[in-house]
XYZ file of C-alpha atoms in Angstrom:
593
model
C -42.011 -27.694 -17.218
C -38.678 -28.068 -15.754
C -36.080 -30.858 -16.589
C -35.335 -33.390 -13.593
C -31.433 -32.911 -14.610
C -29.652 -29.544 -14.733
C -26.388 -29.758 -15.839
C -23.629 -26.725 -16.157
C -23.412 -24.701 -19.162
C -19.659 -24.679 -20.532
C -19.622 -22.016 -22.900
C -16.465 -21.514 -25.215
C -15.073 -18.073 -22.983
C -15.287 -21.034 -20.053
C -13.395 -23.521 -22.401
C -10.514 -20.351 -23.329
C -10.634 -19.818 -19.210
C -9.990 -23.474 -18.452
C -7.247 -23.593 -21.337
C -5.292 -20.188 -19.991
C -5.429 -21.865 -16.542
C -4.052 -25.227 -17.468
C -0.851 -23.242 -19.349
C -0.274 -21.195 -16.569
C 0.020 -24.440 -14.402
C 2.320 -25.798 -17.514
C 4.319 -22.563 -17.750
C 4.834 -22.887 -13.794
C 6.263 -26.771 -13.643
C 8.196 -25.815 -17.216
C 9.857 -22.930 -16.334
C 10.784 -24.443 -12.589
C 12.000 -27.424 -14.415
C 13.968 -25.571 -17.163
C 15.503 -23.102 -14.817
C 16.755 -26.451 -12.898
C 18.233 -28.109 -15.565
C 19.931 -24.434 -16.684
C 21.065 -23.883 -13.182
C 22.355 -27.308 -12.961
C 24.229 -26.878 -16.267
C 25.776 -23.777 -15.021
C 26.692 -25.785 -11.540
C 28.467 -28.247 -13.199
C 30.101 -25.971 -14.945
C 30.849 -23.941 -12.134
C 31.970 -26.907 -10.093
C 34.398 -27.876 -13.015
C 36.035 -24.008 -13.525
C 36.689 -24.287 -9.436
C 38.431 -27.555 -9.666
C 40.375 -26.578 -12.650
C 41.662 -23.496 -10.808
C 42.252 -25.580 -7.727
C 44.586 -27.877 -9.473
C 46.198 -24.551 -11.504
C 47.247 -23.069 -7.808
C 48.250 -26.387 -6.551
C 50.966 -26.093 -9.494
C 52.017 -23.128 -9.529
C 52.671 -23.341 -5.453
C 54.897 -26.094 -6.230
C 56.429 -24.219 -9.120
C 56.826 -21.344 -6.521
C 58.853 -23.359 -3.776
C 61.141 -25.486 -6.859
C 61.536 -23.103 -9.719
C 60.671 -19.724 -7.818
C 62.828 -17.985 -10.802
C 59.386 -18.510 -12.765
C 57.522 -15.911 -10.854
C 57.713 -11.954 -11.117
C 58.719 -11.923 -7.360
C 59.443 -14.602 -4.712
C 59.274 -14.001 -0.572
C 60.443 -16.733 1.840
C 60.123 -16.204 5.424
C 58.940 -18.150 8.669
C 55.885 -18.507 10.288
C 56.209 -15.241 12.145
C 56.483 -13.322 9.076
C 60.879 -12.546 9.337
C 61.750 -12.739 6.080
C 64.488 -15.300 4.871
C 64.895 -15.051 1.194
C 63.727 -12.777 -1.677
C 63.869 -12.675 -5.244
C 63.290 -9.720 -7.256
C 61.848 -6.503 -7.035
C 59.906 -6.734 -3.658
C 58.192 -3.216 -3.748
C 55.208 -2.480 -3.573
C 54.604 -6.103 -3.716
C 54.136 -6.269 0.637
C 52.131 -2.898 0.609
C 49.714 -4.666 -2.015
C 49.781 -8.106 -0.444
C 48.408 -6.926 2.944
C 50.702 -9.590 4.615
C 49.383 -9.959 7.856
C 46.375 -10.866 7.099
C 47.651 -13.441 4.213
C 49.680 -14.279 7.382
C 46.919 -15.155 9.277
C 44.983 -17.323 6.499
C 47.625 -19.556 5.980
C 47.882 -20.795 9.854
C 44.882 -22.864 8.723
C 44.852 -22.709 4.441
C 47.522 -24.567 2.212
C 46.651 -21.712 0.135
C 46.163 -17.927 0.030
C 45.464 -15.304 -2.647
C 45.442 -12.059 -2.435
C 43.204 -9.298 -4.686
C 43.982 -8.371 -7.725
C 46.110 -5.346 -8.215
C 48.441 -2.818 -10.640
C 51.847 -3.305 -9.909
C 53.924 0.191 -11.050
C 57.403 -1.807 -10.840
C 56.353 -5.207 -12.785
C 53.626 -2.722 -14.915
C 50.852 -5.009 -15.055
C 48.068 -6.429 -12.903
C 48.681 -8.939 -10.318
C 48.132 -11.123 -7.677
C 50.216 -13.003 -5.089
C 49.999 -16.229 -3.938
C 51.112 -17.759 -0.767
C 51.748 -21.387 0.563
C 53.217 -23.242 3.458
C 55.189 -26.004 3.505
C 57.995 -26.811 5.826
C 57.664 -24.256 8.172
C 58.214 -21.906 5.600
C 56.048 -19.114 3.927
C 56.678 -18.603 0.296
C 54.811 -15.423 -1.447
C 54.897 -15.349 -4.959
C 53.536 -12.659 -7.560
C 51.999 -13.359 -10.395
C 50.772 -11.691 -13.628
C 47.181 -12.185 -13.919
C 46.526 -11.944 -17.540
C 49.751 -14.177 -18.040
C 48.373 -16.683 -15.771
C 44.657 -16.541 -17.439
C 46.251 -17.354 -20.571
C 48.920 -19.816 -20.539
C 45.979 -22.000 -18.944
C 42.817 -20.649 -21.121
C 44.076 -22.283 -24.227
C 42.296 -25.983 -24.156
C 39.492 -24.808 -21.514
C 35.924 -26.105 -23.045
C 34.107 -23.049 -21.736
C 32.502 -20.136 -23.478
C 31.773 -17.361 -21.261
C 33.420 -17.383 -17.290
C 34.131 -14.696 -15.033
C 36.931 -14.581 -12.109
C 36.377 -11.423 -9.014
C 38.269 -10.948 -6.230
C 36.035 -9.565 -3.411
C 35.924 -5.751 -4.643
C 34.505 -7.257 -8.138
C 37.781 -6.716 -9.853
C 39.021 -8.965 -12.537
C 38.695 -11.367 -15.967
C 35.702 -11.533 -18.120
C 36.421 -14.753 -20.812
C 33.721 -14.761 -23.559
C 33.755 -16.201 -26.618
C 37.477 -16.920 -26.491
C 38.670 -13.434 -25.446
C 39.945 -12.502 -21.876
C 39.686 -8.785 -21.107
C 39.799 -7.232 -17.593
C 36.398 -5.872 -16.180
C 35.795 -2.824 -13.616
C 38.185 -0.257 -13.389
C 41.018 -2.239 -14.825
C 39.735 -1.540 -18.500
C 36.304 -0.080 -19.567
C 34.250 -3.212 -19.365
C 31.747 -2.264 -16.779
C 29.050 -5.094 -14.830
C 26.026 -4.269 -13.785
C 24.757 -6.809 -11.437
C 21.039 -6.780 -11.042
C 20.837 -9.853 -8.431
C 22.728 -12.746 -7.883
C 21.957 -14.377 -10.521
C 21.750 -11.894 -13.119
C 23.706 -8.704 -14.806
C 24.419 -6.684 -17.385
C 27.460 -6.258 -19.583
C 27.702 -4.580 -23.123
C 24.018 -4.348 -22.878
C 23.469 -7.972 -23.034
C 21.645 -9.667 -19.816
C 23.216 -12.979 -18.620
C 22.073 -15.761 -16.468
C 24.775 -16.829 -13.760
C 25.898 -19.150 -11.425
C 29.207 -18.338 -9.102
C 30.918 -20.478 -6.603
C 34.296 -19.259 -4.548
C 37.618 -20.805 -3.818
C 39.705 -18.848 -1.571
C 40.369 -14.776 -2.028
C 38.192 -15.329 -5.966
C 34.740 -15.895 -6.834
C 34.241 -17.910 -10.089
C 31.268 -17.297 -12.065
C 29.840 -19.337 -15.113
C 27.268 -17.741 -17.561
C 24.896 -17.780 -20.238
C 23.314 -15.094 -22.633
C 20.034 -14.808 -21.261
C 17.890 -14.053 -24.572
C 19.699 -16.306 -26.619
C 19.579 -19.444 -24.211
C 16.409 -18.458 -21.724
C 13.965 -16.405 -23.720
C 13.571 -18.942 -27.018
C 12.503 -21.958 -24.251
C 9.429 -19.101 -23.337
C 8.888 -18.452 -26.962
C 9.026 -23.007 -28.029
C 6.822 -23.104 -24.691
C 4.351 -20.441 -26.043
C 3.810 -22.391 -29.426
C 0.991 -25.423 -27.943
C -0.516 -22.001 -25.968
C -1.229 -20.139 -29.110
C -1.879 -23.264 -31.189
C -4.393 -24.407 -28.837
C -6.344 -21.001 -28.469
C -5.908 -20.991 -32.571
C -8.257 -24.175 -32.189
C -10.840 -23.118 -29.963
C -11.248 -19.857 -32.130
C -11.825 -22.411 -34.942
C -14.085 -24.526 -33.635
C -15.958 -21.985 -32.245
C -15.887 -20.541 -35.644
C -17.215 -23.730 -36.426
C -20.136 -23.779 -34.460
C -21.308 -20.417 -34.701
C -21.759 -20.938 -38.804
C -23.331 -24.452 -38.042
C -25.975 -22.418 -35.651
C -26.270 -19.731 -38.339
C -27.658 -22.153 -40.416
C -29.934 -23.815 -37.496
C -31.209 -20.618 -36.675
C -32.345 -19.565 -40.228
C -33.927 -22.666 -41.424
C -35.625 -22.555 -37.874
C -37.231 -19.129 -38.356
C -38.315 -20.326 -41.633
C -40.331 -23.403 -40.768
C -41.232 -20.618 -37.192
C -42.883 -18.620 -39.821
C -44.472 -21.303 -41.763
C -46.569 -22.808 -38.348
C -46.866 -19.017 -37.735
C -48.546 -18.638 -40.552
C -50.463 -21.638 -40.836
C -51.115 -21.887 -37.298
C -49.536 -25.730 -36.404
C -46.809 -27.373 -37.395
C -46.568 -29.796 -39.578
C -46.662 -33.116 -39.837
C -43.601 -33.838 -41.494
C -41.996 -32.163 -38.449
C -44.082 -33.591 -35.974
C -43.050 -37.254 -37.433
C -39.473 -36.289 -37.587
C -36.917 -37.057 -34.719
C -33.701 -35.684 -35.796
C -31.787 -33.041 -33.904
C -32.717 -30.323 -35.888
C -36.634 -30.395 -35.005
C -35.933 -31.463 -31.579
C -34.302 -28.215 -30.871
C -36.472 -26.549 -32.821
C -39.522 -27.712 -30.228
C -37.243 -26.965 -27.419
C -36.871 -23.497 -28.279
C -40.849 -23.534 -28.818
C -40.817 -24.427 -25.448
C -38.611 -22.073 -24.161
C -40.764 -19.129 -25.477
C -43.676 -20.291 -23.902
C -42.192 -20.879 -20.597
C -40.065 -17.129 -20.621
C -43.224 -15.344 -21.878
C -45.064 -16.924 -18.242
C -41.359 -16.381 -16.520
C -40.981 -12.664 -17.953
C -45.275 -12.050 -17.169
C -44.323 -12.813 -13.353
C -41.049 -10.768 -12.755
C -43.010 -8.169 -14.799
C -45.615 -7.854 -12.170
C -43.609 -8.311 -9.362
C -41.434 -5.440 -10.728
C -44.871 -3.034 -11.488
C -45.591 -3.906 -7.885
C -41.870 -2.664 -6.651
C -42.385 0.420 -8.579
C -45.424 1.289 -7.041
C -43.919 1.088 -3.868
C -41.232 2.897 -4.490
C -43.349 5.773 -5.991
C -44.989 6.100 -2.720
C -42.073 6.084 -0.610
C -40.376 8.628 -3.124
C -44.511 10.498 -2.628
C -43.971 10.657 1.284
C -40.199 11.752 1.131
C -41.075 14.899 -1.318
C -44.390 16.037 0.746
C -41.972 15.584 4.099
C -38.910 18.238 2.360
C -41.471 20.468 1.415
C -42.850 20.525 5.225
C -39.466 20.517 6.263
C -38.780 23.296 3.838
C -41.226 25.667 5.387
C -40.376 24.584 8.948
C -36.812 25.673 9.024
C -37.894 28.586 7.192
C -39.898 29.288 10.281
C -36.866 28.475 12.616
C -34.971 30.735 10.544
C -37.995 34.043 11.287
C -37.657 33.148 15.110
C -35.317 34.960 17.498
C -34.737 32.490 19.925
C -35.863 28.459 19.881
C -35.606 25.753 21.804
C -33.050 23.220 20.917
C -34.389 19.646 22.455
C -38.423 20.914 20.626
C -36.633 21.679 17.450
C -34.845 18.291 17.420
C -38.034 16.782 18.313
C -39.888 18.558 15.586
C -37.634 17.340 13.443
C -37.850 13.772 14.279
C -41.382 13.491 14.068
C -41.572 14.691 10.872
C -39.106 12.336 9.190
C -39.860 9.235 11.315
C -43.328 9.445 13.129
C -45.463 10.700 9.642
C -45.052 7.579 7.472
C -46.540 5.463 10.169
C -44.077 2.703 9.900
C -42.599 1.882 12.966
C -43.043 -0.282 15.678
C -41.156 1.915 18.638
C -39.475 5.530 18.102
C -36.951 6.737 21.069
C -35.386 10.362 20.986
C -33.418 11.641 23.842
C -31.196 14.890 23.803
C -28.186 14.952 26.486
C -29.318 11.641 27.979
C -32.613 13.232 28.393
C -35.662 11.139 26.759
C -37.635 14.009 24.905
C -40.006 11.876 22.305
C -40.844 8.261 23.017
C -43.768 6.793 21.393
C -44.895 3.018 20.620
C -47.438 1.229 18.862
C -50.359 0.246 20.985
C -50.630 -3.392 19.683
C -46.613 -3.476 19.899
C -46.450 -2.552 23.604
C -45.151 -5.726 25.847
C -43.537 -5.857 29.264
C -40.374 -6.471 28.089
C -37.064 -3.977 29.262
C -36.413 -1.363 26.620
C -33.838 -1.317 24.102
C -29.765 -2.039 24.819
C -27.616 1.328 25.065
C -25.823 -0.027 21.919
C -29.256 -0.226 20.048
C -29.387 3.767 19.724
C -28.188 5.746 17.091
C -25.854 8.414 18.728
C -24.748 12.161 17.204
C -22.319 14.512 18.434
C -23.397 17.846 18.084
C -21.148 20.116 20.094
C -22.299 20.537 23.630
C -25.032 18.518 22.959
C -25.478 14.450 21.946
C -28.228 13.309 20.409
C -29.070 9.340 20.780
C -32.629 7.781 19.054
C -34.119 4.423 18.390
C -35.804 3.402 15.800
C -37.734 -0.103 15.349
C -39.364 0.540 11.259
C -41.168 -1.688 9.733
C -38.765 -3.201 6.923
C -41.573 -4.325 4.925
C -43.109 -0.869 4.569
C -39.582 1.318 4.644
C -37.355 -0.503 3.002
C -34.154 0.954 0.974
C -35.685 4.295 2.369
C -35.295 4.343 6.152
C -31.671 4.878 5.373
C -31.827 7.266 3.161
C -34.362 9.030 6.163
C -32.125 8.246 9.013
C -29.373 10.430 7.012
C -31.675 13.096 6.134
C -32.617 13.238 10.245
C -28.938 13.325 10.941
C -27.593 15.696 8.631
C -30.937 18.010 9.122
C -29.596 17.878 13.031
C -26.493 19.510 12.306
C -28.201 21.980 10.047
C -30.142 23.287 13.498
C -27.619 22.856 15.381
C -25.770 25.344 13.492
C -28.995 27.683 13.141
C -29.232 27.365 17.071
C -25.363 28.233 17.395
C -25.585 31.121 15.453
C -28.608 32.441 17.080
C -27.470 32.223 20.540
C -24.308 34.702 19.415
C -21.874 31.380 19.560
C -18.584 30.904 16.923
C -19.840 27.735 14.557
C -16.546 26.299 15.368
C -17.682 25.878 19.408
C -19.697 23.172 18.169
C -16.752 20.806 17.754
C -14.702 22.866 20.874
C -14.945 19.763 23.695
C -13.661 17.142 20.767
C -10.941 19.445 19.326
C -9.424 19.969 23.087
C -10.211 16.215 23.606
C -7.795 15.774 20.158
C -5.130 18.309 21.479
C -4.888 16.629 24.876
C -4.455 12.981 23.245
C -2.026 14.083 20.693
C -0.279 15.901 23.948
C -0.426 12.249 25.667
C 1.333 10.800 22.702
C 3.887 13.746 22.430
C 5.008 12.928 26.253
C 5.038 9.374 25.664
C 8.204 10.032 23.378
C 9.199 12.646 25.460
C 10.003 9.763 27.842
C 10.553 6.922 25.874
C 13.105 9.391 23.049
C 14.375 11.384 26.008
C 12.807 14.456 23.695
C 11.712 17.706 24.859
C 8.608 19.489 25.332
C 6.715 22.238 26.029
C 3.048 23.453 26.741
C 2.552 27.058 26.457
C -0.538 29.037 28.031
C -2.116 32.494 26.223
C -4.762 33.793 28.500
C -6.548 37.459 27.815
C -7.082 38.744 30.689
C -9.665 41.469 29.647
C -11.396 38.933 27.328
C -14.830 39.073 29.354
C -14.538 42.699 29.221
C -13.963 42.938 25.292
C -16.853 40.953 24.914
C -19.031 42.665 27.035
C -17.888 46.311 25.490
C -17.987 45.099 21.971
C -19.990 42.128 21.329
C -20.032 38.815 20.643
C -19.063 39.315 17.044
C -15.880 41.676 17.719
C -14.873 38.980 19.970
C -14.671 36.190 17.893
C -12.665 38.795 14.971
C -10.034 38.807 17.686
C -10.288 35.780 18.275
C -10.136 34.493 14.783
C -7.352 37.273 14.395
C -5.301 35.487 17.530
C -5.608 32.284 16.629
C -4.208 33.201 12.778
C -0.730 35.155 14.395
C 0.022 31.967 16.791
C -0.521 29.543 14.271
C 2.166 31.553 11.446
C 4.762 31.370 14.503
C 4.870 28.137 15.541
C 5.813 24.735 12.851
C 4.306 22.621 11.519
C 4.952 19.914 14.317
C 3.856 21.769 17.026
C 0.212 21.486 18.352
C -2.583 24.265 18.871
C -5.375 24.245 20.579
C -8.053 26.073 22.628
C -8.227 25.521 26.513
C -11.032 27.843 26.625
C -12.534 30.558 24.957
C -10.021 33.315 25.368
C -7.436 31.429 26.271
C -5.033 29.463 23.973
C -2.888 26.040 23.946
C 0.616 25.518 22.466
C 2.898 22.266 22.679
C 6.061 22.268 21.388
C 7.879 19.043 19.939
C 11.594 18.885 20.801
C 12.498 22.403 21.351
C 14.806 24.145 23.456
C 13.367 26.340 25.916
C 15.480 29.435 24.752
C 13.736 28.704 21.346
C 10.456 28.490 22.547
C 10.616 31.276 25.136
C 11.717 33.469 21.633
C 8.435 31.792 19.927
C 6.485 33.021 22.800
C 8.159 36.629 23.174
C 7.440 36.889 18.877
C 3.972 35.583 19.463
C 3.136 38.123 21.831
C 4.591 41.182 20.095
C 2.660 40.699 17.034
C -1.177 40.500 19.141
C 0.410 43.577 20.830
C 1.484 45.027 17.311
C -0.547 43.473 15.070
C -2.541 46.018 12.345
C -5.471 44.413 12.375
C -6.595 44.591 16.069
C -5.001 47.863 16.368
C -7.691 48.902 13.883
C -10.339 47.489 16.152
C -9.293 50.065 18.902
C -8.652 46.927 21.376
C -6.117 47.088 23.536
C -5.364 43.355 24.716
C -3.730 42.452 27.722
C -2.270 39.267 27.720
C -0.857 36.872 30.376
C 1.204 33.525 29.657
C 3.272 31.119 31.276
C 5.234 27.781 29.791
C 6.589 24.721 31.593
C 8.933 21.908 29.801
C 7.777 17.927 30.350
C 9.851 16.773 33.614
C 9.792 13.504 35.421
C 7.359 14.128 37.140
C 4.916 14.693 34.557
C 2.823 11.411 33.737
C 0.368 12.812 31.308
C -1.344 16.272 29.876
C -3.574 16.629 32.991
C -0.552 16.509 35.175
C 1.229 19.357 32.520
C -1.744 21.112 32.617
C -2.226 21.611 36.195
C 1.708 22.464 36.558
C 1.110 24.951 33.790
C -1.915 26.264 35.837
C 0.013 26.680 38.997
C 2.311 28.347 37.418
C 0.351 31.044 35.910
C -1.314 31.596 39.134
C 2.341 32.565 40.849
């Protein structure tokens, strides 16, 4: 008897599911909210190191035009760069500064820096500064380590960084200012924008830029970022901790349950009812212990059923799996008879064949065989038979077998087949290749003919796509013709199966000559294909010469006692050319002259 109310089952792996899901939501708003607030921090910071430096070179450009004796060097000179007045050593100080294009920036800036640079006559590393005011251009050199200093003293910063645009300049850290790059041996390695490397420690960064410099403010990344992951991990473990106990919990409280409950089991067991006591009771303990009574009864009925209905599948199975082994052993003595014969017919051995997999077990409604659009077997069930069109084109089952193409119907019974009319409609197909290669063999043809028509189908598309670049690259290309001449003669002198050898033997020689890109193929038996991808036609026309001095020379075929005459012609992919037909043809023609 079933319950009117159903409700979900939330077991404790559901509860542990529900839990991991909520802290990966958590984990997502927390980190997006903590990398904010960092990112902020490191803004503000960011936005305070750029204004300090702003006022710093608002100073010293005033310094520079009223006390220029202050500076390393001083250049004044007009807004067309003639210089008016100089103080100290001026070289290599205009090499370094790249003047015209400081020139240029301060047409429309107050201020210009240049990079930061080694200076051989003042012996340190510099930059210059430029300004102007009155219709005047004053340069002045600085010495950027002297500069970083007098003004690091009272900054309230920890860890700062200062690159001109080749990333070459100050690292400040922990009170320290040392030069980074090639200046001294402190080397960056940036792994995005927003983080790098340095002394093996990672940082987290944030960088803003004020004229020629970019400023950059920083934090160590496992010492600030990593312990908020490790805090926000705490509640995560804490709360899994808690399920595991209260699972714990339960699983001791049912221990008990279930024990006491196969005690009093085996006491109505054994005495055949229950007892009153329990039947008066009402607490929780005796209710379950009637439920699960109940549940017994009503899986012993439940497992009776799907017991039955799984004897029944069984015994249909064992049938099906009856008729499929009595069909392979008739199958096994039938192809054992195709093998004894000389000579068979193709369409009656396909037919053969698809009686005895489909028309024996009886199960079908309509069966429909036709070989090279040819209807061979067609048979229906008498009490099936209506005046209804036949079946849609797309409704047969179709098989490429060489020169011939197989297409059949089938309308089974899925009651009666089942699982198993797959497994026969592969056995039919892959049994129709099997006599299709019997019936090749037999009839003196090379197994490989069977696939012939697609493989030249293949080599011309690939062609078509090799002269579609040709025109859209502007490449080259190149279809080269092999014909033996005396090929119908070979074959008639020696047989079928000497043929093929040389053949085979042909086929092997062209295909070590020519690379990998280039495309082989067969045109017709005796007579070979070659394209060549972007190739001179000196190069090929070498190929070709190669090619056809080893058939001539070759060991092999000399051993035979053949002697081959050959005939070939190439043309190269011109305008007029539109696809491998057109190539073709032209190569045709030209074999013919």
């Amino acid at each position: 008897m079933k319950d009117k109310k159903e409700f979900v089952k939330i077991t404790y792996n559901n509860v542990r599911i529900i839990w991991i899901l909520i802290y990966l939501v958590y984990m997502f708003f927390y980190g997006f909210t903590s990398y904010e607030a960092i990112n902020q921090k490191l803004d503000g910071r960011t936005t305070y190191l750029v204004n300090l430096f702003n006022t710093l070179y608002n100073q010293n450009a005033i310094q520079m035009i009223s006390n220029p004796e202050n500076f390393k060097r001083v250049l004044v000179s007009d807004i067309e760069g003639e210089v008016l007045l100089q103080y100290g050593e001026l070289i290599p100080a205009l090499t370094n500064l790249e003047y015209n294009v400081l020139f240029s920036q301060l047409q429309t800036d107050k201020i210009a820096l240049s990079e930061f640079y080694y200076d051989p006559v003042i012996d340190e590393i510099c930059f210059d500064m430029g300004i102007i005011e009155k219709n005047r251009v004053y340069i002045g050199t600085l010495s950027a380590e002297k500069f970083l200093r007098d003004n690091l003293e009272n900054l309230e910063m920890d860890h700062f960084l200062i690159f001109d645009p080749h990333f070459n300049g100050y690292i400040y850290k922990n009170g320290n200012i040392a030069s980074v790059n090639y200046f001294n041996k402190d080397q960056i390695s940036w792994i995005n924008e927003s983080l790098f490397l340095s002394d093996k420690t990672l940082y987290l960064c944030h960088w803003d830029k004020l004229n020629n410099y970019q400023y950059i403010t920083y934090i160590p990344f496992m010492k600030t970022v990593f312990p908020l992951f490790i805090y926000s991990v705490i509640p995560f473990i804490l709360g899994l901790l808690t399920i595991f106990w209260i699972e714990n919990m339960e699983k001791r409280k049912s221990e008990r349950n279930r024990y006491e409950m196969e005690r009093q089991l085996s006491l109505i067991i054994k005495n055949n009812k229950v007892p009153n006591m329990l039947q008066k009771s009402h607490d929780d303990f005796n209710s379950d212990l009637f439920r699960k009574l109940n549940d017994k009864f009503v899986n012993a009925e439940k497992q009776r059923k799907d017991m039955k209905r799984y004897v029944e599948r069984l015994s249909f199975n064992s049938e099906q799996l009856l008729e499929v082994k009595n069909d392979l052993e008739y199958l096994e003595k039938f192809f054992c008879n195709l093998m004894d014969q000389d000579e068979f017919d193709f369409s009656e051995a396909i037919k053969m064949l698809f009686r005895i997999v489909f028309e024996k077990t009886g199960s079908f409604s309509s069966l429909k065989l036709r070989v090279n659009n040819q209807t061979i077997f067609n048979q229906e069930r008498e009490n099936d038979i209506t005046q209804t069109a036949g079946p849609d084109e797309s409704a047969f089952n179709s098989l490429e077998l060489g020169r011939h193409t197989i297409k059949y119907y089938l309308d089974l019974d899925p009651i009666k087949t089942g699982e198993f009319s797959n497994i026969r409609m592969r056995l039919f197909e892959i049994l129709s290749r099997y006599i299709a290669l019997i019936y090749s063999v037999k009839r003196g043809l090379n197994p490989a003919e069977l696939s012939l028509t697609k493989n030249f189908s293949i080599f011309s598309e690939m062609v078509n796509r090799e002269i579609e670049k040709v025109k859209r690259y502007h490449e080259k290309g190149m279809l080269f013709y092999l014909d033996i001449l005396n090929y119908s003669r070979i074959k008639e002198k020696y047989g079928i199966s000497v043929a093929k050898i040389l053949l085979k033997r042909i086929s092997e020689i062209i295909i070590s000559k020519v690379r990998t890109s280039d495309i082989v193929g067969i045109y017709r038996e005796g007579t070979f294909l070659v394209y060549f991808c972007n190739l001179d036609i000196s190069d090929a026309k070498i190929k070709i010469e190669k090619i056809c001095n080893n058939i001539y020379n070759d060991e092999k075929i000399k051993q035979i006692g053949i002697n081959i005459e050959l005939k070939n012609s190439i043309v190269s992919v011109e305008k007029d050319i539109q696809d491998f037909d057109d190539l073709l043809l032209k190569c045709l023609k030209s074999d013919k002259k």
